[in-house]
Coordinates of C-alpha atoms in Angstrom, one line a residue:
X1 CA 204.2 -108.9 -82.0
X2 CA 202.7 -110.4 -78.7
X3 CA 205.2 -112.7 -78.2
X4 CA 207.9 -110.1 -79.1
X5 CA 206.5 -107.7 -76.1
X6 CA 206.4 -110.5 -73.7
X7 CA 209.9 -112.0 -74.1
X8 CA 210.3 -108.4 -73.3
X9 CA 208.7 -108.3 -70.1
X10 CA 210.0 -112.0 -69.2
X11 CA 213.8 -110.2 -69.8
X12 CA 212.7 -107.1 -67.8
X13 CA 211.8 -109.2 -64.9
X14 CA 215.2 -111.2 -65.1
X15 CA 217.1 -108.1 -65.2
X16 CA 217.6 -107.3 -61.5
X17 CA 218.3 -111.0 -60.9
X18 CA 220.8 -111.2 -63.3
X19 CA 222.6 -107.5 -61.8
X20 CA 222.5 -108.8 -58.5
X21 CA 223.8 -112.5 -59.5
X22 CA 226.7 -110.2 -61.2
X23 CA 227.1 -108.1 -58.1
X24 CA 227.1 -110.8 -55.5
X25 CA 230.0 -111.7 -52.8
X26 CA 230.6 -114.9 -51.2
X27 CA 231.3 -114.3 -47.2
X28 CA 234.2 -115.9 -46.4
X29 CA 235.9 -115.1 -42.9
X30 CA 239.2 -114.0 -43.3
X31 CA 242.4 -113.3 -41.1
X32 CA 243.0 -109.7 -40.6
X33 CA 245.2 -107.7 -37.9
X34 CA 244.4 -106.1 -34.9
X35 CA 246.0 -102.8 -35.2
X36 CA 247.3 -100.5 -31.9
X37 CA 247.6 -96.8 -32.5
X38 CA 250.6 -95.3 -30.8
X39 CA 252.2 -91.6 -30.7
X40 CA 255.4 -92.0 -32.3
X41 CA 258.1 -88.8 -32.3
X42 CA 260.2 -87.4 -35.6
X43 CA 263.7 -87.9 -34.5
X44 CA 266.9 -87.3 -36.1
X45 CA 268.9 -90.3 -36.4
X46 CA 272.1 -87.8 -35.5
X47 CA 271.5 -84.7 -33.7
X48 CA 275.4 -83.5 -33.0
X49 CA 276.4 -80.1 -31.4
X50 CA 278.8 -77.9 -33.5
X51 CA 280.9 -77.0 -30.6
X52 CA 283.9 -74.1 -30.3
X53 CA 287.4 -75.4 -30.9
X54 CA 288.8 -72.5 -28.9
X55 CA 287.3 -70.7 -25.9
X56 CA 286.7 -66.2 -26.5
X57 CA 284.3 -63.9 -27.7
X58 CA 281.8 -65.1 -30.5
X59 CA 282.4 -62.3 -33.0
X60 CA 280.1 -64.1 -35.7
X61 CA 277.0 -66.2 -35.8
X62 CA 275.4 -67.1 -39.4
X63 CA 272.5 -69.7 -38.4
X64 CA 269.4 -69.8 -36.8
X65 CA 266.7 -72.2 -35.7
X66 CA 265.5 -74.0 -38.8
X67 CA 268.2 -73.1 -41.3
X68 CA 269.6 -75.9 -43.2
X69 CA 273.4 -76.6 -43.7
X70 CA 276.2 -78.9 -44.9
X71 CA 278.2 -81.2 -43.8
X72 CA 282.0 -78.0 -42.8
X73 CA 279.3 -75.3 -43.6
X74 CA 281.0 -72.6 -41.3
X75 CA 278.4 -71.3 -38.1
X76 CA 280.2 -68.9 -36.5
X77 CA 283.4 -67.7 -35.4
X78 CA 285.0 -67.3 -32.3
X79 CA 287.8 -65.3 -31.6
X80 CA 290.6 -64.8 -28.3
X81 CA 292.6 -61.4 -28.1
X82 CA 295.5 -62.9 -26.7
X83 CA 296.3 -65.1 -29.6
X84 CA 296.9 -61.7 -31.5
X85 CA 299.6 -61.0 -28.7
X86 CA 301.4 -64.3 -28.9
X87 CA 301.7 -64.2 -32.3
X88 CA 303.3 -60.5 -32.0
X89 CA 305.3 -62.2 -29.6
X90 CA 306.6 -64.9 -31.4
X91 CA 306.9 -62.8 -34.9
X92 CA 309.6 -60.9 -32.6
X93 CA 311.9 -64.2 -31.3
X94 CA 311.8 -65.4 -34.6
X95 CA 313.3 -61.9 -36.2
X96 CA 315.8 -62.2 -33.5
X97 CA 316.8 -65.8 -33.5
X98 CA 316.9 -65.5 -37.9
X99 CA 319.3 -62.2 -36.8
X100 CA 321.2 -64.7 -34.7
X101 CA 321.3 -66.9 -37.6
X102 CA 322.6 -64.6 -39.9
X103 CA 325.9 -63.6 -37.5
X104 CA 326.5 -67.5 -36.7
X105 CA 326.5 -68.2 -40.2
X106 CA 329.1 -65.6 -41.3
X107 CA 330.9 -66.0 -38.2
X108 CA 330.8 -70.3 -39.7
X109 CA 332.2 -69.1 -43.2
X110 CA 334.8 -66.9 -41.7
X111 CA 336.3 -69.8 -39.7
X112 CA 336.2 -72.0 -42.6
X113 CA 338.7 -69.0 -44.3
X114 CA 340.7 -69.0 -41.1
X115 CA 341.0 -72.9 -40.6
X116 CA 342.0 -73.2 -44.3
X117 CA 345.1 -71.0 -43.6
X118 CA 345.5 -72.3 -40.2
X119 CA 344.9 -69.5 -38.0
X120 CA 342.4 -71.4 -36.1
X121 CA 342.0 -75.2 -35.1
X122 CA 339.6 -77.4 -35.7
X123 CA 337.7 -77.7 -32.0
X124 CA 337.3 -73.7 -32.6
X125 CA 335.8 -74.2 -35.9
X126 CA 333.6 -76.8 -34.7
X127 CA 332.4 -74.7 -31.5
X128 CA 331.5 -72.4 -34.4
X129 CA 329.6 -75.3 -36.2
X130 CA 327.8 -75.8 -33.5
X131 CA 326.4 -72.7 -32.4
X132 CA 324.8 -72.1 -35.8
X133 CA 322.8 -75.4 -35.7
X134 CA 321.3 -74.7 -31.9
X135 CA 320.8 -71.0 -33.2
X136 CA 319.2 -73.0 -36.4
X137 CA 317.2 -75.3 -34.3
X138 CA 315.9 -72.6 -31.8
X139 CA 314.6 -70.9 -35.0
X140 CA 312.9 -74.0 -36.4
X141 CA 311.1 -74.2 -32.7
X142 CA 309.5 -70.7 -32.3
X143 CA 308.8 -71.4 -35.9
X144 CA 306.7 -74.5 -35.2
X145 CA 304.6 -72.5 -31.9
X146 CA 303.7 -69.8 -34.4
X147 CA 301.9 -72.4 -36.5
X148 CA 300.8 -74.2 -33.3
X149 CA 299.1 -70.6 -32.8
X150 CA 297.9 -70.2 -35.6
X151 CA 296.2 -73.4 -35.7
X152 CA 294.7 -72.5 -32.6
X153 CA 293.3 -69.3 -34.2
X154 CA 292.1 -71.6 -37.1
X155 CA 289.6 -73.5 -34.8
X156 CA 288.2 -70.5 -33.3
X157 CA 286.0 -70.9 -37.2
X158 CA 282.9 -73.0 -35.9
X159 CA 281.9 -75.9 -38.4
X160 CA 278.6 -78.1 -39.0
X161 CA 279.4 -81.5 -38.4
X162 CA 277.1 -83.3 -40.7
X163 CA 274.6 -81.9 -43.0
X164 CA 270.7 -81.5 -41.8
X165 CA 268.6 -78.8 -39.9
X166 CA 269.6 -76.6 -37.2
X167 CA 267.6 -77.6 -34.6
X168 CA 268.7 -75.1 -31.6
X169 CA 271.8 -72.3 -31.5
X170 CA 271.7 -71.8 -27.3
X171 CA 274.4 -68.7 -27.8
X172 CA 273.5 -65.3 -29.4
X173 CA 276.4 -63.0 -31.0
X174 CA 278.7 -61.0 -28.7
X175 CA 278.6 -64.0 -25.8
X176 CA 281.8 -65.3 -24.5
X177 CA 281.8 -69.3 -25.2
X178 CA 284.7 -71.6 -23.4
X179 CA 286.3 -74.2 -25.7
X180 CA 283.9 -77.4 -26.0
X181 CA 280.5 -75.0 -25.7
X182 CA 278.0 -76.1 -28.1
X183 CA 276.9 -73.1 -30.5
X184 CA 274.2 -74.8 -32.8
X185 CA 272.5 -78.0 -32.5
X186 CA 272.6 -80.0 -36.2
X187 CA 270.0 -82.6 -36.9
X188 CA 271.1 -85.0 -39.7
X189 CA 271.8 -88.1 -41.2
X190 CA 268.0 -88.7 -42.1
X191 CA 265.1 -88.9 -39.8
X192 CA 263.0 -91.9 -37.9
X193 CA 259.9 -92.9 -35.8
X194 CA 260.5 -92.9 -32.1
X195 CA 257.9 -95.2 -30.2
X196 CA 257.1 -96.0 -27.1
X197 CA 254.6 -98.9 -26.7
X198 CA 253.5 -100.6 -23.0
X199 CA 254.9 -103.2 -21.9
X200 CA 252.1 -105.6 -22.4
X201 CA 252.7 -105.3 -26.1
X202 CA 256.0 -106.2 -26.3
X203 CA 255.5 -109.4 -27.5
X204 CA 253.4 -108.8 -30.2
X205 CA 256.2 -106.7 -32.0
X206 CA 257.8 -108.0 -35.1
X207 CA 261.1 -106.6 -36.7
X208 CA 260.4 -105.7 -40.1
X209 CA 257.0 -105.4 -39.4
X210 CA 254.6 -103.4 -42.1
X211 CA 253.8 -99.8 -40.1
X212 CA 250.7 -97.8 -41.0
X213 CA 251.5 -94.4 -39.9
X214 CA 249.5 -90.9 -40.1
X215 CA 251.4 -88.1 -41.0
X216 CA 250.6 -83.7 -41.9
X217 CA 247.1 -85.5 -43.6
X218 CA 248.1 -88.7 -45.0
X219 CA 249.0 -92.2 -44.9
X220 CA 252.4 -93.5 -45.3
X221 CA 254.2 -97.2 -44.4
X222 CA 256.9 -97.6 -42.4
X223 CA 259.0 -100.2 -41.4
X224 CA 259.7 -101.4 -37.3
X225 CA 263.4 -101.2 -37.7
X226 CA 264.6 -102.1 -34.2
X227 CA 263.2 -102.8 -31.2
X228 CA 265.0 -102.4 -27.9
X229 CA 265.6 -105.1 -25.4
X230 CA 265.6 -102.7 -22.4
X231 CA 261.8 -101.9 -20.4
X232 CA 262.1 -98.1 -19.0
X233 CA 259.0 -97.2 -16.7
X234 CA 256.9 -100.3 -18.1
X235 CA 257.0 -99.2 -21.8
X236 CA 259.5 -100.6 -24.7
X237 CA 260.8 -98.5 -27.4
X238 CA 260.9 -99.0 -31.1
X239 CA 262.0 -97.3 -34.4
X240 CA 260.2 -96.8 -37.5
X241 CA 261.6 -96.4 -40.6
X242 CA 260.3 -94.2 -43.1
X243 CA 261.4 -93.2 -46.6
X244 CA 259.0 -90.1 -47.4
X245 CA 258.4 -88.9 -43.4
X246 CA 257.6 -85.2 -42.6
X247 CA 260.5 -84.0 -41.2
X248 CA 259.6 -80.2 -41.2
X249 CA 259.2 -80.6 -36.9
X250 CA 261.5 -82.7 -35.8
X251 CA 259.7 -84.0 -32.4
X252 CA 256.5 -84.0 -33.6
X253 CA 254.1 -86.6 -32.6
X254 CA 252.1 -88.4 -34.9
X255 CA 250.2 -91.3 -34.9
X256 CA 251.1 -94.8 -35.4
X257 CA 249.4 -98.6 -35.8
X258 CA 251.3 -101.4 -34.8
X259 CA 250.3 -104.6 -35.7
X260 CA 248.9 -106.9 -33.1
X261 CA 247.8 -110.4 -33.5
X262 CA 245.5 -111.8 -36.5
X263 CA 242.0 -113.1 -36.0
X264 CA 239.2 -114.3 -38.6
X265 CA 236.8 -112.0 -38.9
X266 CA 234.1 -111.4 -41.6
X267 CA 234.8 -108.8 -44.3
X268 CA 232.4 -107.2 -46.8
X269 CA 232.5 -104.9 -49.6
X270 CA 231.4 -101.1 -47.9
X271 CA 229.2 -100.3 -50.7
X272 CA 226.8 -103.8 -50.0
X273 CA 225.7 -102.0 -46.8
X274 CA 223.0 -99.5 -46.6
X275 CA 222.1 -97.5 -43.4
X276 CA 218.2 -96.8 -42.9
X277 CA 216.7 -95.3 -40.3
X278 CA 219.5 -95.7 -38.2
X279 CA 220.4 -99.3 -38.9
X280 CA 222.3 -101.0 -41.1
X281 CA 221.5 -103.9 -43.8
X282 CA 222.4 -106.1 -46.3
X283 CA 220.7 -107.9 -48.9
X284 CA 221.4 -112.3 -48.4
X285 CA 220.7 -114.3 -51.3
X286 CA 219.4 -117.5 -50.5
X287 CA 216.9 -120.4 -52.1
X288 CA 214.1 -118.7 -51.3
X289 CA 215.2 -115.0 -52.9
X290 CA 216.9 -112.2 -51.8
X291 CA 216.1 -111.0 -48.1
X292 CA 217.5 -107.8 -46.3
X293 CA 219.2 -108.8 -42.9
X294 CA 220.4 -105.9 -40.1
X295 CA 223.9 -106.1 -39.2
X296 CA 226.0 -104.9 -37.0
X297 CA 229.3 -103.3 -39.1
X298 CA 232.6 -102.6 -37.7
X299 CA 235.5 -100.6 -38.9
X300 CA 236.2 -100.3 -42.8
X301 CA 239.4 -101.5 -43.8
X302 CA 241.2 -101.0 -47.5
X303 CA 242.3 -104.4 -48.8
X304 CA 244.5 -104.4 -52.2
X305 CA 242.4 -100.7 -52.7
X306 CA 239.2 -101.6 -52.1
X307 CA 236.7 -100.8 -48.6
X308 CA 236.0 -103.5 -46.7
X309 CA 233.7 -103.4 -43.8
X310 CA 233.9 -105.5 -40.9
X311 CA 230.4 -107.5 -39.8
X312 CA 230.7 -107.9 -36.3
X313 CA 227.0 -109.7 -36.0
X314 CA 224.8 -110.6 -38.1
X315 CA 226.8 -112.6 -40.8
X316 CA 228.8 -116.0 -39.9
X317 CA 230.5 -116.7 -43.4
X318 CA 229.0 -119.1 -46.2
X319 CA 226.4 -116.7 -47.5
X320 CA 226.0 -114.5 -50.6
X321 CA 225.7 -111.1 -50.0
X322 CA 224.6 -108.7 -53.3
X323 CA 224.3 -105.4 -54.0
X324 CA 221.4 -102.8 -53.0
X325 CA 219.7 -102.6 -56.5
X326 CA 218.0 -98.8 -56.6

């Protein structure tokens, strides 16, 4: 029974070693990336203006700010009094020239009676001939400028040129537009990351480049699509791709980390450090035991899903750092 309870005891006392053996990291300095956070702006990789076809008084507006339409959606409709008239106007030479059409072609059959019993000649019925095809073709004319016309009244019907948000409509109901005025601003074709990153940094940008990116609360990861060659006002601009972005304000600003250069640093596990009394420490296993050493920590970063904290001082890599056993 003795020996029973002091096995016991000898296990109790090898307990802790044996958690914090289980428990224990090996400090190895490893390459991370210097990150530099950036505004970037929502875009819209198209923002095109639904414009009027034909200049008059907008008689209809269906869209606001904000709505969302498709790609012919109609916007709005503008529409000229005097088309009205030159229809009217046309309408009328056409019942006149298809009157004039009528009497040539009677006065065409007739001759062809006369000529076959010889009462007229031939240049006569020819003259005849040709009076009904110029009447003919004069009719074919006026018909072709009433559906010029008409096509011209078609366009006054204002269209969305691609499908997306509304972004602005400058022109309110009632307003008289000329032909070419934009009525509505459409934002489509799927929305990007706009940056604009000093100068200095250039260099350090990478196409393709992973992009951690903070948007309405959370993370996502975007992709440095293109980078443009041209320096405006000492700062290059960049676009970030991506797939699940906020697009409910389109130029909002949010923030973005660009990737910088790598550099070894010393990386930890966030739960190994313990704050006291306003410092921080860690527990070192070495051949004499387990001692607590003060660091300094820097900022925590998530590797593969896990907290790592950065030691700026106080750890140089090669040691074994385990857990704070309570």
């Amino acid at each position: 029974m003795k020996l029973f309870v002091v096995t016991l005891v000898a296990l109790a006392g090898l307990l802790p070693q044996l958690a914090l053996a289980e428990s224990g990291y090996r400090v190895v300095p490893t390459m991370v990336t210097d990150w530099k956070t950036v505004y970037g702006q929502i875009e819209a990789k198209d923002q095109i203006p639904a414009r009027a076809r034909l200049g008059g008084t907008l008689v209809e507006l269906s869209v606001s700010e904000g709505d969302m339409v498709t790609a012919g959606q109609e916007l709005g409709r503008v529409v000229d009094a005097k088309i009205a008239f030159q229809l009217d106007a046309l309408d009328a030479q056409i019942a006149a020239l298809e009157s004039q059409m009528a009497n040539a072609a009677r006065e065409l059959t007739r001759g062809e009676e006369l000529r076959t019993r010889g009462v007229i000649t031939v240049q006569q019925l020819d003259t005849l001939r040709t009076q009904a095809e110029v009447v003919g073709q004069q009719l074919a004319a006026q018909k072709a400028s009433r559906q010029v016309t008409e096509q011209q009244a078609s366009e006054g019907v204002v269209l969305a040129p691609v499908a997306g948000r509304v972004l602005e409509v400058p022109v309110a109901k009632g307003a008289v537009v000329m032909a070419g005025e934009s009525v509505a601003t459409v934002a489509g074709g799927g929305f990007y990351l706009r940056l604009s990153v000093p100068e200095r940094f250039a260099g350090a940008l990478q196409q393709d480049a992973p992009i951690a990116i903070d948007t309405a609360g959370r993370s996502v990861e975007g992709r440095l699509a293109k980078i443009y060659p041209l320096i405006a006002g000492g700062r290059v601009e960049a676009d970030v791709e991506v797939a699940d972005l906020n697009s409910e304000f389109v130029g909002a600003r949010v923030l973005v980390k660009l990737p910088l250069a790598m550099r070894e640093a010393v990386l930890i596990p966030a739960e190994m450090v313990r704050t006291r009394s306003g410092l921080d420490f860690v527990n070192v296993s070495g051949p004499g035991g387990t001692v607590e050493r003060a660091v300094v920590p820097g900022p925590v970063e998530v590797i593969e899903g896990k907290p790592m904290v950065e030691i700026l001082s106080g750890l140089t890599g090669g040691e074994e750092v385990v857990a704070h056993v309570e």
